[in-house]
mmCIF file of C-alpha atoms in Angstrom:
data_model
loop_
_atom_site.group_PDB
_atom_site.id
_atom_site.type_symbol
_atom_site.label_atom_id
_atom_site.label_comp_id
_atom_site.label_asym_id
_atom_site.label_seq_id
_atom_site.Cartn_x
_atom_site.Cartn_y
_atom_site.Cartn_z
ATOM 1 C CA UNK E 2 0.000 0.000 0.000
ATOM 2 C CA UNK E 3 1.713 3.574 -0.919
ATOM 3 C CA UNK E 4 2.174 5.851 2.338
ATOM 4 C CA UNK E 5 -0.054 8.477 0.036
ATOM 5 C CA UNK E 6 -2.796 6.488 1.185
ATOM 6 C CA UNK E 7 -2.158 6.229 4.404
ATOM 7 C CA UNK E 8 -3.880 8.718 7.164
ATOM 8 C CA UNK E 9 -0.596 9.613 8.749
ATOM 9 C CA UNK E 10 1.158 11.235 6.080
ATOM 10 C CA UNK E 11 -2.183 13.100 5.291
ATOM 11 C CA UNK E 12 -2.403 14.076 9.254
ATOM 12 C CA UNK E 13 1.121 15.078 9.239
ATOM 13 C CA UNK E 14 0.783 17.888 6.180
ATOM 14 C CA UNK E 15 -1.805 19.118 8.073
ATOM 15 C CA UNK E 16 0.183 19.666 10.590
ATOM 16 C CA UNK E 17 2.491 21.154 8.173
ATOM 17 C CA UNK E 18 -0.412 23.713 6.966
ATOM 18 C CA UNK E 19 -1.853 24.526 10.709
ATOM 19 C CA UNK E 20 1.740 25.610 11.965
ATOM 20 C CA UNK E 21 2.458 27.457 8.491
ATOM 21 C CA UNK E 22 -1.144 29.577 8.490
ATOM 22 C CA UNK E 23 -0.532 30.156 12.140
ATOM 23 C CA UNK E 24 3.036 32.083 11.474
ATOM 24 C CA UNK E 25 1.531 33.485 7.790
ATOM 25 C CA UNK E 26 -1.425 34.930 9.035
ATOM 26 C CA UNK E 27 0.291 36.954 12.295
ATOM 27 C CA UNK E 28 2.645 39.263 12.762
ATOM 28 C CA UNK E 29 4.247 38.291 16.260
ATOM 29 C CA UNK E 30 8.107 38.023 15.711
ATOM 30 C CA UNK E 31 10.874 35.513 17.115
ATOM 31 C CA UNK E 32 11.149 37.371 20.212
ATOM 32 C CA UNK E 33 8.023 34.687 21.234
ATOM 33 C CA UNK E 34 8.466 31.116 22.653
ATOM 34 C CA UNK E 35 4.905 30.685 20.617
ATOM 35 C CA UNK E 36 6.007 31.689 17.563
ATOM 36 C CA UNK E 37 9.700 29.704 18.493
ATOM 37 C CA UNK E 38 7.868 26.778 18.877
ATOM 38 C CA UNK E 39 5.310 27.000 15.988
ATOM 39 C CA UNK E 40 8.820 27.212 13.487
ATOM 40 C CA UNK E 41 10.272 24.351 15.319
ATOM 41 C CA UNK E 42 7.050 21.958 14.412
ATOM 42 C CA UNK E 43 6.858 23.073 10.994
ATOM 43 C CA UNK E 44 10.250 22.573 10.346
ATOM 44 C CA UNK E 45 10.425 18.750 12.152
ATOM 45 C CA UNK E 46 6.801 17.865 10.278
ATOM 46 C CA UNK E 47 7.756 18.893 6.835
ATOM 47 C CA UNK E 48 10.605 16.881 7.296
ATOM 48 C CA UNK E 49 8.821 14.392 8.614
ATOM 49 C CA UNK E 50 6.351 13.839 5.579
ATOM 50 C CA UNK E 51 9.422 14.369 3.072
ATOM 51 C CA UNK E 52 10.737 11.762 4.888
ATOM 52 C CA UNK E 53 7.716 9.787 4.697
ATOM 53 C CA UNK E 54 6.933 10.018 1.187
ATOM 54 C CA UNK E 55 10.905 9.006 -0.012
ATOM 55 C CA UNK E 56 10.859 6.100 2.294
ATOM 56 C CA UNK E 57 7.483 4.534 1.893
ATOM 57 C CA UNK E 58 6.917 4.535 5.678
ATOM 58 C CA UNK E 59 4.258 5.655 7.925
ATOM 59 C CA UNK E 60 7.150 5.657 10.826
ATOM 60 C CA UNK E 61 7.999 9.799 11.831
ATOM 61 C CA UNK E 62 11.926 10.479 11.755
ATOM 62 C CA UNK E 63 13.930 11.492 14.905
ATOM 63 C CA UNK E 64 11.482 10.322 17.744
ATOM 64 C CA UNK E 65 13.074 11.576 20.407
ATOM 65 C CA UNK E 66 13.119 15.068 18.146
ATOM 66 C CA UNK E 67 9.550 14.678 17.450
ATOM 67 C CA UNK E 68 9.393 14.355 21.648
ATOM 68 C CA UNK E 69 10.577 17.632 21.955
ATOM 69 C CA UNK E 70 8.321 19.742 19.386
ATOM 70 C CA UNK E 71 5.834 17.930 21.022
ATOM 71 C CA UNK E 72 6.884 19.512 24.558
ATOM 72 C CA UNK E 73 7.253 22.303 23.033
ATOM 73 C CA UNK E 74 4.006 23.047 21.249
ATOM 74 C CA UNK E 75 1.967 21.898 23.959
ATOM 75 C CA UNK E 76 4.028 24.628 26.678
ATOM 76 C CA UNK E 77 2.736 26.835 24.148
ATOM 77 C CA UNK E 78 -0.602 26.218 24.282
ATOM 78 C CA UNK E 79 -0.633 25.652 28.078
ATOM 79 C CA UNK E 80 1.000 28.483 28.654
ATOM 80 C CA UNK E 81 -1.389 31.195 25.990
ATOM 81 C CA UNK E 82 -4.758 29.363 27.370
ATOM 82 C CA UNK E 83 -4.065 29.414 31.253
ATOM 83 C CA UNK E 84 -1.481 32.134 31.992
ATOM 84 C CA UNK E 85 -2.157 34.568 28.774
ATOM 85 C CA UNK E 86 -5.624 33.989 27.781
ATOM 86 C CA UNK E 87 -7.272 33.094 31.774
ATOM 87 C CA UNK E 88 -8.765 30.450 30.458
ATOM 88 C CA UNK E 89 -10.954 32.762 27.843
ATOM 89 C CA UNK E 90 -13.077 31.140 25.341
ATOM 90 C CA UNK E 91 -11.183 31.326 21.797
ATOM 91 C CA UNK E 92 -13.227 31.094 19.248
ATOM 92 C CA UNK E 93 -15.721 34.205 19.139
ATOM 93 C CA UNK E 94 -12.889 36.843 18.058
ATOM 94 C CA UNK E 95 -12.886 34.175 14.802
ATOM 95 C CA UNK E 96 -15.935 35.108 13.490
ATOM 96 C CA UNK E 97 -16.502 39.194 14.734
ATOM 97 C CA UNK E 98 -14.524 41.747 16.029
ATOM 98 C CA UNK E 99 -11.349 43.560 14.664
ATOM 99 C CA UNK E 100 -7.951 42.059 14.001
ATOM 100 C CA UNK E 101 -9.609 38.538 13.427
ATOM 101 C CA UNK E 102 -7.002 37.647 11.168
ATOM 102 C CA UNK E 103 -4.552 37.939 14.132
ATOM 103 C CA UNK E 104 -7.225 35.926 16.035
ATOM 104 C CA UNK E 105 -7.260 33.003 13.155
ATOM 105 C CA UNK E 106 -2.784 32.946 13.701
ATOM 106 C CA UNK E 107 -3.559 32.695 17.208
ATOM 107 C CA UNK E 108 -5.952 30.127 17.004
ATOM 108 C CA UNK E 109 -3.522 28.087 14.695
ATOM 109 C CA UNK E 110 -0.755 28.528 16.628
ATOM 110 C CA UNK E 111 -1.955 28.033 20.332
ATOM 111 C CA UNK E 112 -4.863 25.806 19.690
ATOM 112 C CA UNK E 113 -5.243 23.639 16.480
ATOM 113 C CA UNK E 114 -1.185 23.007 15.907
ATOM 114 C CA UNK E 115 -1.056 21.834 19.658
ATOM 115 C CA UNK E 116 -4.070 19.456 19.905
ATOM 116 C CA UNK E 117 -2.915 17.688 16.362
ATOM 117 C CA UNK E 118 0.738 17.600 17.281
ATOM 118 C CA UNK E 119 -0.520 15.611 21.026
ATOM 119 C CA UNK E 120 -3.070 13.752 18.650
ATOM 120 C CA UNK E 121 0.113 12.614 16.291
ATOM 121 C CA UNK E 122 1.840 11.706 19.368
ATOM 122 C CA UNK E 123 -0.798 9.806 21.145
ATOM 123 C CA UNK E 124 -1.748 7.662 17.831
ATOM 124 C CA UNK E 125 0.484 7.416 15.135
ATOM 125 C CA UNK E 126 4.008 5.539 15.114
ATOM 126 C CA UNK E 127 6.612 5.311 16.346
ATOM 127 C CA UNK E 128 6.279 4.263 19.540
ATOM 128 C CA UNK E 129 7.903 3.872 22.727
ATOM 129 C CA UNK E 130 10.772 5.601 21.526
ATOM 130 C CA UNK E 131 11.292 8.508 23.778
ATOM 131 C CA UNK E 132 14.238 7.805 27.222
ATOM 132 C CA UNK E 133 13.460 9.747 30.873
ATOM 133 C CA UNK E 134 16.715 10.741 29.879
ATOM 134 C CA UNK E 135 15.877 13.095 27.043
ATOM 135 C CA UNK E 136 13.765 15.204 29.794
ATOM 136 C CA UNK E 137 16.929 17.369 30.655
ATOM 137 C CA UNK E 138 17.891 18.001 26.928
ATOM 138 C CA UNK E 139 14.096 18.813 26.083
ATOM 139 C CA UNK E 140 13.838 21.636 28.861
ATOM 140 C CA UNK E 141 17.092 23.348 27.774
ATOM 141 C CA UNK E 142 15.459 24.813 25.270
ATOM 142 C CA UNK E 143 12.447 26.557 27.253
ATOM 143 C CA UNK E 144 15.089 27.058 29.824
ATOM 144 C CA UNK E 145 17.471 28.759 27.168
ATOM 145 C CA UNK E 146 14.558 30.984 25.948
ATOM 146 C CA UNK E 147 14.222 32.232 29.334
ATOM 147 C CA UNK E 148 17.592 32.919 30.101
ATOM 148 C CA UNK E 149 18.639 34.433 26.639
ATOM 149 C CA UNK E 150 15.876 36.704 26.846
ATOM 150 C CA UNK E 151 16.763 37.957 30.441
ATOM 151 C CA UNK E 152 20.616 38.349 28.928
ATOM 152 C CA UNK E 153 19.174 40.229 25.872
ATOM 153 C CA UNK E 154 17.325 42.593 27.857
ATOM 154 C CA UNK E 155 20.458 43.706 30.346
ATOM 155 C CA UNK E 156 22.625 44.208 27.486
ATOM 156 C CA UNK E 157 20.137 45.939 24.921
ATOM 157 C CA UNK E 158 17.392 47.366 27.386
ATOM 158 C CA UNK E 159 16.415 49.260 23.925
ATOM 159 C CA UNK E 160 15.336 46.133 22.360
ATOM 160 C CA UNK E 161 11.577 46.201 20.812
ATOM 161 C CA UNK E 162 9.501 43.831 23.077
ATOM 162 C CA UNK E 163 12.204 43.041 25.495
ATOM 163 C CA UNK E 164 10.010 40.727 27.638
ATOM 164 C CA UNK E 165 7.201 38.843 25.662
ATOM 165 C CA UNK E 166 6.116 37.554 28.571
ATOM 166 C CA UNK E 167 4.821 39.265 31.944
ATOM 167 C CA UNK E 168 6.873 36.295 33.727
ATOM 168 C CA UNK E 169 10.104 37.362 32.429
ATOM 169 C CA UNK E 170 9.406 40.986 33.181
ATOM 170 C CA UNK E 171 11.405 42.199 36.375
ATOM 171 C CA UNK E 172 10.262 45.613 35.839
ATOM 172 C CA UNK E 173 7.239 45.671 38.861
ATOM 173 C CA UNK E 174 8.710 43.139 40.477
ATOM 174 C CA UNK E 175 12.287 42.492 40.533
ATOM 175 C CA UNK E 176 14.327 39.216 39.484
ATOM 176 C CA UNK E 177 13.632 37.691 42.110
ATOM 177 C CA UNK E 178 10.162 37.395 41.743
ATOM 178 C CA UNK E 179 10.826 36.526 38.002
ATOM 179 C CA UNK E 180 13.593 33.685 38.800
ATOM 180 C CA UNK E 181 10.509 32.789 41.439
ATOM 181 C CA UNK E 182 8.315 32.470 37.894
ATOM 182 C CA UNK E 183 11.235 30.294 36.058
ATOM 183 C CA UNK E 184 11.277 27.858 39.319
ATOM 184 C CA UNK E 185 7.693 27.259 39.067
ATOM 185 C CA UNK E 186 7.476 27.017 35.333
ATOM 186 C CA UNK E 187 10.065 24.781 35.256
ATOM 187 C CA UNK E 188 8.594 22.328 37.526
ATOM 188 C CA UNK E 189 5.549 22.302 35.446
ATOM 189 C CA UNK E 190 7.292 21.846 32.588
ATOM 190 C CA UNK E 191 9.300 19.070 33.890
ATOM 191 C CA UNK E 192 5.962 17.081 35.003
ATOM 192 C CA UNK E 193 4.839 17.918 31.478
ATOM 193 C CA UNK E 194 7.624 16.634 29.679
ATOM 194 C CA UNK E 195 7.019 13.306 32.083
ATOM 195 C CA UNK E 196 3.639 13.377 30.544
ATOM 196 C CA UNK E 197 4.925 13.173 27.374
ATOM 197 C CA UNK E 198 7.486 10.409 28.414
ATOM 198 C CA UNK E 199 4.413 8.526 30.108
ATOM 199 C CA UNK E 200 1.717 9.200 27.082
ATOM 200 C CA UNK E 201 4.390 7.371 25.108
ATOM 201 C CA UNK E 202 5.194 4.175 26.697
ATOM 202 C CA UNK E 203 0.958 3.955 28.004
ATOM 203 C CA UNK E 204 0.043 4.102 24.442
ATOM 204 C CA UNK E 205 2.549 1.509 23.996
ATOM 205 C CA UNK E 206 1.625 -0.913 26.486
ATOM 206 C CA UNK E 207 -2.574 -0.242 25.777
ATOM 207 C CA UNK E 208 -1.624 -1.524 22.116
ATOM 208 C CA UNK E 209 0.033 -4.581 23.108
ATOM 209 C CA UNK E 210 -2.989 -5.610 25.840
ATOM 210 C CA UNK E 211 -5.581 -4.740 23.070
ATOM 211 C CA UNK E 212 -3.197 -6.788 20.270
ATOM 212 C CA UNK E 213 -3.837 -10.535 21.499
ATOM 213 C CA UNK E 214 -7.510 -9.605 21.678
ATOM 214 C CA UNK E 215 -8.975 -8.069 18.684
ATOM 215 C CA UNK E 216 -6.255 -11.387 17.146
#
């Protein structure tokens, strides 16, 4: 059977097409972890389905890569819907209201591109490929974001946008409050990336108790 007729190669471009209408229809910059993140899954899926389509295989590339855009994504939409957004209903700024374009990229990017990127993780192959031990080399990169941006903004305080994020911004607060922030998201984010690690090896394990049964 070719892999063009197989669902995950089709679920993986779309993918592809959330993540790219998500970055074409905004205008946030680099500067954001969201938009960081968005890059890093439409670089890995593209890949992924040129990878796909030359080798006749419904198998993703680079698990334990595909393990971190996963972590990475879903921070992002975490993050926007409970610490940004408050938990706000998303969709009514996609059909009135001004700026809905900007509502559509956000809606890509912190909403659709998450849930399909868990979705690919929870269902299609491979499996059981993720370590515990990739956890520390995941969170370097949220952990990295954080610190960069802390470094950029002591050496260029001029910088446009210097602290995307209220929870880098030592301005009210101080850095101690903000380091207090990093701590805290950090801990999340390492229970998260256990999730990940977990959601893995369960689906794993479900599949081989349902195998002898449905034989």
């Amino acid at each position: 059977m070719s892999v063009w007729t197989r669902p995950a190669l089709w679920w993986r471009l779309a993918i592809v097409i959330s993540a790219g209408l998500g970055l074409i229809l905004g205008t946030a910059s680099l500067v954001y972890f969201t938009i960081e993140s968005n890059v890093i899954v439409l670089g890995y899926f593209a890949g992924a389905v040129y990878w796909m389509a030359r080798r006749g295989t419904t198998d993703a590339p680079a698990p334990r890569l595909r393990g971190a855009a996963v972590l990475y994504i879903t921070i992002t939409g975490l993050v926007a819907h409970i610490l940004l957004n408050h938990g706000e209903n998303p969709l009514p700024g996609l059909v009135s209201g001004p700026d809905r374009l900007q509502h559509w990229s956000s809606f890509f990017l912190h909403y659709v591109t998450p849930v399909m990127v868990m979705l690919d993780w929870l269902c299609l192959k491979p499996r059981n490929a993720s370590q515990w031990r990739d956890l520390p080399v995941w969170l370097s990169f949220p952990l990295g974001y954080a610190g960069l941006t802390l470094l950029r903004a002591a050496v260029f305080p001029h910088f446009p946008n210097a602290y995307p994020y209220f929870f880098l911004d030592p301005t009210e607060n101080g850095y101690g409050w903000v380091a207090g922030q990093i701590v805290q998201l950090t801990v999340e984010f390492i229970a998260l990336g256990a999730a990940v690690v977990g959601l893995d090896r369960l689906g794993t394990t479900v599949a081989r108790r349902l195998k002898p049964a449905t034989a």
